[in-house]
PDB file of C-alpha atoms in Angstrom:
ATOM      1  CA  UNK A 694       0.140  -0.043   0.032  1.00 55.00           C
ATOM      2  CA  UNK A 695       2.857   2.361   0.871  1.00 56.00           C
ATOM      3  CA  UNK A 696       4.305   1.677  -2.618  1.00 66.00           C
ATOM      4  CA  UNK A 697       1.045   2.353  -4.507  1.00 67.00           C
ATOM      5  CA  UNK A 698       0.880   5.896  -2.755  1.00 66.00           C
ATOM      6  CA  UNK A 699       4.624   6.652  -3.555  1.00 65.00           C
ATOM      7  CA  UNK A 700       3.998   5.975  -7.060  1.00 65.00           C
ATOM      8  CA  UNK A 701       0.764   7.947  -7.221  1.00 71.00           C
ATOM      9  CA  UNK A 702       2.610  10.967  -5.344  1.00 65.00           C
ATOM     10  CA  UNK A 703       5.593  10.747  -7.639  1.00 64.00           C
ATOM     11  CA  UNK A 704       3.132  10.515 -10.708  1.00 66.00           C
ATOM     12  CA  UNK A 705       1.367  13.766  -9.396  1.00 67.00           C
ATOM     13  CA  UNK A 706       4.934  15.350  -8.847  1.00 63.00           C
ATOM     14  CA  UNK A 707       5.759  14.564 -12.436  1.00 66.00           C
ATOM     15  CA  UNK A 708       2.669  15.848 -13.723  1.00 62.00           C
ATOM     16  CA  UNK A 709       3.286  19.196 -11.969  1.00 63.00           C
ATOM     17  CA  UNK A 710       6.972  19.561 -13.209  1.00 61.00           C
ATOM     18  CA  UNK A 711       5.596  18.859 -16.524  1.00 58.00           C
ATOM     19  CA  UNK A 712       2.758  21.406 -16.344  1.00 56.00           C
ATOM     20  CA  UNK A 713       4.984  24.237 -15.004  1.00 62.00           C
ATOM     21  CA  UNK A 714       7.751  23.330 -17.882  1.00 55.00           C
ATOM     22  CA  UNK A 715       4.666  23.720 -20.374  1.00 51.00           C
ATOM     23  CA  UNK A 716       3.280  26.986 -18.843  1.00 50.00           C
ATOM     24  CA  UNK A 717       6.516  28.788 -18.419  1.00 46.00           C
ATOM     25  CA  UNK A 718       7.722  27.421 -22.005  1.00 48.00           C
ATOM     26  CA  UNK A 719       4.543  28.870 -23.529  1.00 42.00           C
ATOM     27  CA  UNK A 720       5.181  32.445 -21.693  1.00 45.00           C
ATOM     28  CA  UNK A 721       8.829  32.424 -22.790  1.00 46.00           C
ATOM     29  CA  UNK A 722       7.423  31.711 -26.418  1.00 45.00           C
ATOM     30  CA  UNK A 723       4.670  34.457 -26.056  1.00 50.00           C
ATOM     31  CA  UNK A 724       7.279  36.966 -24.831  1.00 50.00           C
ATOM     32  CA  UNK A 725       9.706  36.291 -27.767  1.00 63.00           C
ATOM     33  CA  UNK A 726       7.234  36.454 -30.329  1.00 67.00           C
ATOM     34  CA  UNK A 727       5.802  39.476 -29.291  1.00 90.00           C
ATOM     35  CA  UNK A 728       6.300  42.400 -31.368  1.00 95.00           C
ATOM     36  CA  UNK A 729       8.033  45.813 -29.978  1.00 94.00           C
ATOM     37  CA  UNK A 730       4.442  47.621 -30.427  1.00 94.00           C
ATOM     38  CA  UNK A 731       2.707  44.967 -28.306  1.00 96.00           C
ATOM     39  CA  UNK A 732       5.347  44.974 -25.864  1.00 96.00           C
ATOM     40  CA  UNK A 733       5.194  48.808 -25.032  1.00 96.00           C
ATOM     41  CA  UNK A 734       1.413  48.383 -25.183  1.00 95.00           C
ATOM     42  CA  UNK A 735       1.087  45.644 -22.643  1.00 96.00           C
ATOM     43  CA  UNK A 736       3.637  47.342 -20.430  1.00 96.00           C
ATOM     44  CA  UNK A 737       1.696  50.775 -20.245  1.00 95.00           C
ATOM     45  CA  UNK A 738      -1.651  49.066 -20.337  1.00 95.00           C
ATOM     46  CA  UNK A 739      -0.794  47.210 -17.064  1.00 95.00           C
ATOM     47  CA  UNK A 740       1.208  49.970 -15.837  1.00 94.00           C
ATOM     48  CA  UNK A 741      -2.395  52.457 -16.112  1.00 93.00           C
ATOM     49  CA  UNK A 742      -4.500  49.675 -14.616  1.00 94.00           C
ATOM     50  CA  UNK A 743      -2.604  49.480 -11.542  1.00 93.00           C
ATOM     51  CA  UNK A 744      -2.018  53.188 -11.254  1.00 90.00           C
ATOM     52  CA  UNK A 745      -5.495  54.094 -10.590  1.00 87.00           C
ATOM     53  CA  UNK A 746      -3.818  56.230  -7.665  1.00 87.00           C
ATOM     54  CA  UNK A 747      -0.562  58.274  -8.740  1.00 86.00           C
ATOM     55  CA  UNK A 748       2.110  56.075  -7.302  1.00 88.00           C
ATOM     56  CA  UNK A 749       0.608  52.748  -7.183  1.00 89.00           C
ATOM     57  CA  UNK A 750       2.411  50.809 -10.019  1.00 91.00           C
ATOM     58  CA  UNK A 751       5.865  52.322  -8.391  1.00 89.00           C
ATOM     59  CA  UNK A 752       4.953  50.956  -5.254  1.00 88.00           C
ATOM     60  CA  UNK A 753       4.174  47.572  -6.673  1.00 90.00           C
ATOM     61  CA  UNK A 754       7.624  47.825  -8.533  1.00 90.00           C
ATOM     62  CA  UNK A 755       5.984  46.927 -11.987  1.00 89.00           C
ATOM     63  CA  UNK A 756       8.883  48.297 -13.651  1.00 90.00           C
ATOM     64  CA  UNK A 757      11.335  46.098 -12.103  1.00 90.00           C
ATOM     65  CA  UNK A 758       8.936  42.902 -12.280  1.00 90.00           C
ATOM     66  CA  UNK A 759       7.733  43.222 -15.868  1.00 94.00           C
ATOM     67  CA  UNK A 760       9.006  40.939 -18.644  1.00 94.00           C
ATOM     68  CA  UNK A 761       8.474  43.775 -21.076  1.00 96.00           C
ATOM     69  CA  UNK A 762      11.508  45.783 -19.272  1.00 96.00           C
ATOM     70  CA  UNK A 763      15.284  45.275 -19.083  1.00 95.00           C
ATOM     71  CA  UNK A 764      16.911  45.126 -15.525  1.00 93.00           C
ATOM     72  CA  UNK A 765      18.765  48.450 -16.263  1.00 93.00           C
ATOM     73  CA  UNK A 766      15.429  50.023 -16.947  1.00 94.00           C
ATOM     74  CA  UNK A 767      14.115  49.064 -13.702  1.00 90.00           C
ATOM     75  CA  UNK A 768      16.882  50.080 -11.941  1.00 89.00           C
ATOM     76  CA  UNK A 769      16.738  53.454 -13.439  1.00 88.00           C
ATOM     77  CA  UNK A 770      13.131  53.993 -12.715  1.00 90.00           C
ATOM     78  CA  UNK A 771      13.941  53.463  -8.803  1.00 86.00           C
ATOM     79  CA  UNK A 772      16.860  56.101  -8.921  1.00 84.00           C
ATOM     80  CA  UNK A 773      14.401  58.646 -10.707  1.00 83.00           C
ATOM     81  CA  UNK A 774      11.171  58.490  -8.857  1.00 82.00           C
ATOM     82  CA  UNK A 775      10.506  61.261  -6.952  1.00 79.00           C
ATOM     83  CA  UNK A 776       8.601  60.743  -3.636  1.00 71.00           C
ATOM     84  CA  UNK A 777       7.537  62.837  -0.566  1.00 69.00           C
ATOM     85  CA  UNK A 778       8.781  61.625   2.810  1.00 73.00           C
ATOM     86  CA  UNK A 779       4.956  60.644   3.083  1.00 74.00           C
ATOM     87  CA  UNK A 780       5.259  58.374   0.055  1.00 73.00           C
ATOM     88  CA  UNK A 781       3.398  60.506  -2.076  1.00 76.00           C
ATOM     89  CA  UNK A 782       4.509  60.648  -5.927  1.00 79.00           C
ATOM     90  CA  UNK A 783       5.765  63.801  -7.432  1.00 83.00           C
ATOM     91  CA  UNK A 784       7.275  62.233 -10.200  1.00 85.00           C
ATOM     92  CA  UNK A 785       6.668  59.078 -11.926  1.00 89.00           C
ATOM     93  CA  UNK A 786       9.382  58.438 -14.790  1.00 90.00           C
ATOM     94  CA  UNK A 787       7.317  56.024 -16.544  1.00 93.00           C
ATOM     95  CA  UNK A 788       4.388  58.485 -17.065  1.00 92.00           C
ATOM     96  CA  UNK A 789       6.789  61.392 -17.240  1.00 90.00           C
ATOM     97  CA  UNK A 790       4.693  63.091 -14.626  1.00 87.00           C
ATOM     98  CA  UNK A 791       2.411  62.327 -11.560  1.00 83.00           C
ATOM     99  CA  UNK A 792      -0.441  61.148 -13.771  1.00 83.00           C
ATOM    100  CA  UNK A 793      -1.813  60.627 -17.158  1.00 85.00           C
ATOM    101  CA  UNK A 794      -3.182  63.422 -19.094  1.00 82.00           C
ATOM    102  CA  UNK A 795      -5.277  61.528 -21.893  1.00 84.00           C
ATOM    103  CA  UNK A 796      -5.383  58.055 -23.736  1.00 88.00           C
ATOM    104  CA  UNK A 797      -1.990  57.108 -24.757  1.00 89.00           C
ATOM    105  CA  UNK A 798      -1.300  56.880 -28.484  1.00 91.00           C
ATOM    106  CA  UNK A 799       1.436  54.534 -29.658  1.00 91.00           C
ATOM    107  CA  UNK A 800       3.262  55.641 -32.728  1.00 91.00           C
ATOM    108  CA  UNK A 801       6.333  53.682 -33.941  1.00 90.00           C
ATOM    109  CA  UNK A 802       9.263  55.408 -35.432  1.00 88.00           C
ATOM    110  CA  UNK A 803      11.648  52.734 -36.420  1.00 91.00           C
ATOM    111  CA  UNK A 804      12.454  49.149 -35.500  1.00 93.00           C
ATOM    112  CA  UNK A 805      15.845  47.802 -36.969  1.00 93.00           C
ATOM    113  CA  UNK A 806      19.035  45.939 -35.728  1.00 93.00           C
ATOM    114  CA  UNK A 807      17.416  44.810 -32.396  1.00 95.00           C
ATOM    115  CA  UNK A 808      16.341  48.309 -31.478  1.00 97.00           C
ATOM    116  CA  UNK A 809      13.095  50.297 -31.866  1.00 97.00           C
ATOM    117  CA  UNK A 810      11.599  53.755 -30.638  1.00 97.00           C
ATOM    118  CA  UNK A 811       7.929  54.651 -30.070  1.00 95.00           C
ATOM    119  CA  UNK A 812       6.539  57.940 -29.446  1.00 95.00           C
ATOM    120  CA  UNK A 813       3.560  57.981 -26.863  1.00 94.00           C
ATOM    121  CA  UNK A 814       1.393  60.945 -27.208  1.00 92.00           C
ATOM    122  CA  UNK A 815      -1.441  61.971 -24.590  1.00 88.00           C
ATOM    123  CA  UNK A 816       0.567  60.557 -21.711  1.00 87.00           C
ATOM    124  CA  UNK A 817       2.506  63.439 -20.409  1.00 86.00           C
ATOM    125  CA  UNK A 818       1.432  67.194 -20.060  1.00 84.00           C
ATOM    126  CA  UNK A 819       4.250  68.489 -21.615  1.00 85.00           C
ATOM    127  CA  UNK A 820       4.303  66.364 -24.835  1.00 90.00           C
ATOM    128  CA  UNK A 821       5.173  63.134 -26.652  1.00 93.00           C
ATOM    129  CA  UNK A 822       7.239  60.758 -24.671  1.00 93.00           C
ATOM    130  CA  UNK A 823       9.919  58.720 -26.385  1.00 95.00           C
ATOM    131  CA  UNK A 824      10.171  55.054 -25.274  1.00 96.00           C
ATOM    132  CA  UNK A 825      13.077  53.025 -26.685  1.00 97.00           C
ATOM    133  CA  UNK A 826      13.179  49.113 -26.651  1.00 97.00           C
ATOM    134  CA  UNK A 827      16.032  46.627 -27.237  1.00 97.00           C
ATOM    135  CA  UNK A 828      15.246  43.277 -28.300  1.00 96.00           C
ATOM    136  CA  UNK A 829      16.704  41.064 -25.445  1.00 91.00           C
ATOM    137  CA  UNK A 830      15.296  37.947 -24.910  1.00 91.00           C
ATOM    138  CA  UNK A 831      12.009  39.119 -26.388  1.00 95.00           C
ATOM    139  CA  UNK A 832      11.149  42.991 -26.908  1.00 96.00           C
ATOM    140  CA  UNK A 833      11.714  45.039 -23.826  1.00 97.00           C
ATOM    141  CA  UNK A 834      11.663  48.801 -22.764  1.00 96.00           C
ATOM    142  CA  UNK A 835      15.349  50.115 -21.858  1.00 96.00           C
ATOM    143  CA  UNK A 836      14.680  53.787 -21.939  1.00 95.00           C
ATOM    144  CA  UNK A 837      11.818  56.276 -21.446  1.00 94.00           C
ATOM    145  CA  UNK A 838      12.480  60.160 -22.452  1.00 93.00           C
ATOM    146  CA  UNK A 839      10.451  62.555 -21.310  1.00 90.00           C
ATOM    147  CA  UNK A 840       9.433  65.725 -23.047  1.00 88.00           C
ATOM    148  CA  UNK A 841      10.599  68.309 -20.354  1.00 74.00           C
ATOM    149  CA  UNK A 842      14.228  66.194 -20.683  1.00 69.00           C
ATOM    150  CA  UNK A 843      13.901  64.294 -17.566  1.00 62.00           C
ATOM    151  CA  UNK A 844      14.114  60.648 -17.931  1.00 59.00           C
ATOM    152  CA  UNK A 845      15.046  57.644 -15.392  1.00 62.00           C
ATOM    153  CA  UNK A 846      18.589  57.953 -14.466  1.00 58.00           C
ATOM    154  CA  UNK A 847      21.288  55.720 -16.053  1.00 53.00           C
ATOM    155  CA  UNK A 848      23.937  54.807 -13.743  1.00 42.00           C
ATOM    156  CA  UNK A 849      25.311  58.241 -12.476  1.00 33.00           C
ATOM    157  CA  UNK A 850      23.955  60.270 -15.571  1.00 34.00           C
ATOM    158  CA  UNK A 851      20.460  61.421 -16.635  1.00 33.00           C
ATOM    159  CA  UNK A 852      19.753  60.880 -20.212  1.00 32.00           C
ATOM    160  CA  UNK A 853      18.154  64.102 -21.399  1.00 31.00           C
ATOM    161  CA  UNK A 854      16.834  65.481 -24.788  1.00 29.00           C
ATOM    162  CA  UNK A 855      18.112  69.056 -23.951  1.00 31.00           C
ATOM    163  CA  UNK A 856      21.411  67.664 -23.483  1.00 32.00           C
ATOM    164  CA  UNK A 857      21.550  65.984 -27.019  1.00 33.00           C
ATOM    165  CA  UNK A 858      21.781  62.594 -25.563  1.00 35.00           C
ATOM    166  CA  UNK A 859      20.129  59.933 -27.123  1.00 36.00           C
ATOM    167  CA  UNK A 860      20.265  56.029 -27.428  1.00 37.00           C
ATOM    168  CA  UNK A 861      23.082  54.309 -29.582  1.00 37.00           C
ATOM    169  CA  UNK A 862      21.660  54.318 -33.068  1.00 35.00           C
ATOM    170  CA  UNK A 863      19.692  57.470 -32.738  1.00 33.00           C
ATOM    171  CA  UNK A 864      20.784  61.238 -32.886  1.00 30.00           C
ATOM    172  CA  UNK A 865      19.373  64.033 -31.042  1.00 28.00           C
ATOM    173  CA  UNK A 866      18.357  65.530 -34.318  1.00 27.00           C
ATOM    174  CA  UNK A 867      15.797  62.393 -34.835  1.00 27.00           C
ATOM    175  CA  UNK A 868      13.998  62.618 -31.760  1.00 26.00           C
ATOM    176  CA  UNK A 869      10.716  64.533 -32.352  1.00 27.00           C
ATOM    177  CA  UNK A 870       8.952  66.288 -29.250  1.00 26.00           C
TER     178      UNK A 870
END
């Protein structure tokens, strides 16, 4: 009787391992085959759905846990978010402000050599937001440039439209703003 229970338990464990493997494989395949546009839309749709109160998405660290962002982007958002001592958001670097100013429009500017750029309209009060992606185990957001020149800090420097900085493969002249 004990050996039959062991066999049943082993079978259940094997079935669970197979199910987990298939599920994670399907999720990875889905992310790898997602277009750059779909990655931007899915990330921002989720961010906006959670961010019903300013700062809610930041508090849940969606930028760090998303399959649609690079590790570098997650870290830069953490360094750039401005909060009051009480924890109230003053600047959300994903939204380029404190809250959304309309229904975002997604306009792809280019996609080549594993890099892509989108311009999001109706997001920030000051104008369009530039979103840069890299193809790294699927399309992932690597940088957000805000219209007022504020952006998530990358290391010790801040990427700024006003300073003429732009991701590799682009020039400040190609940035529409």
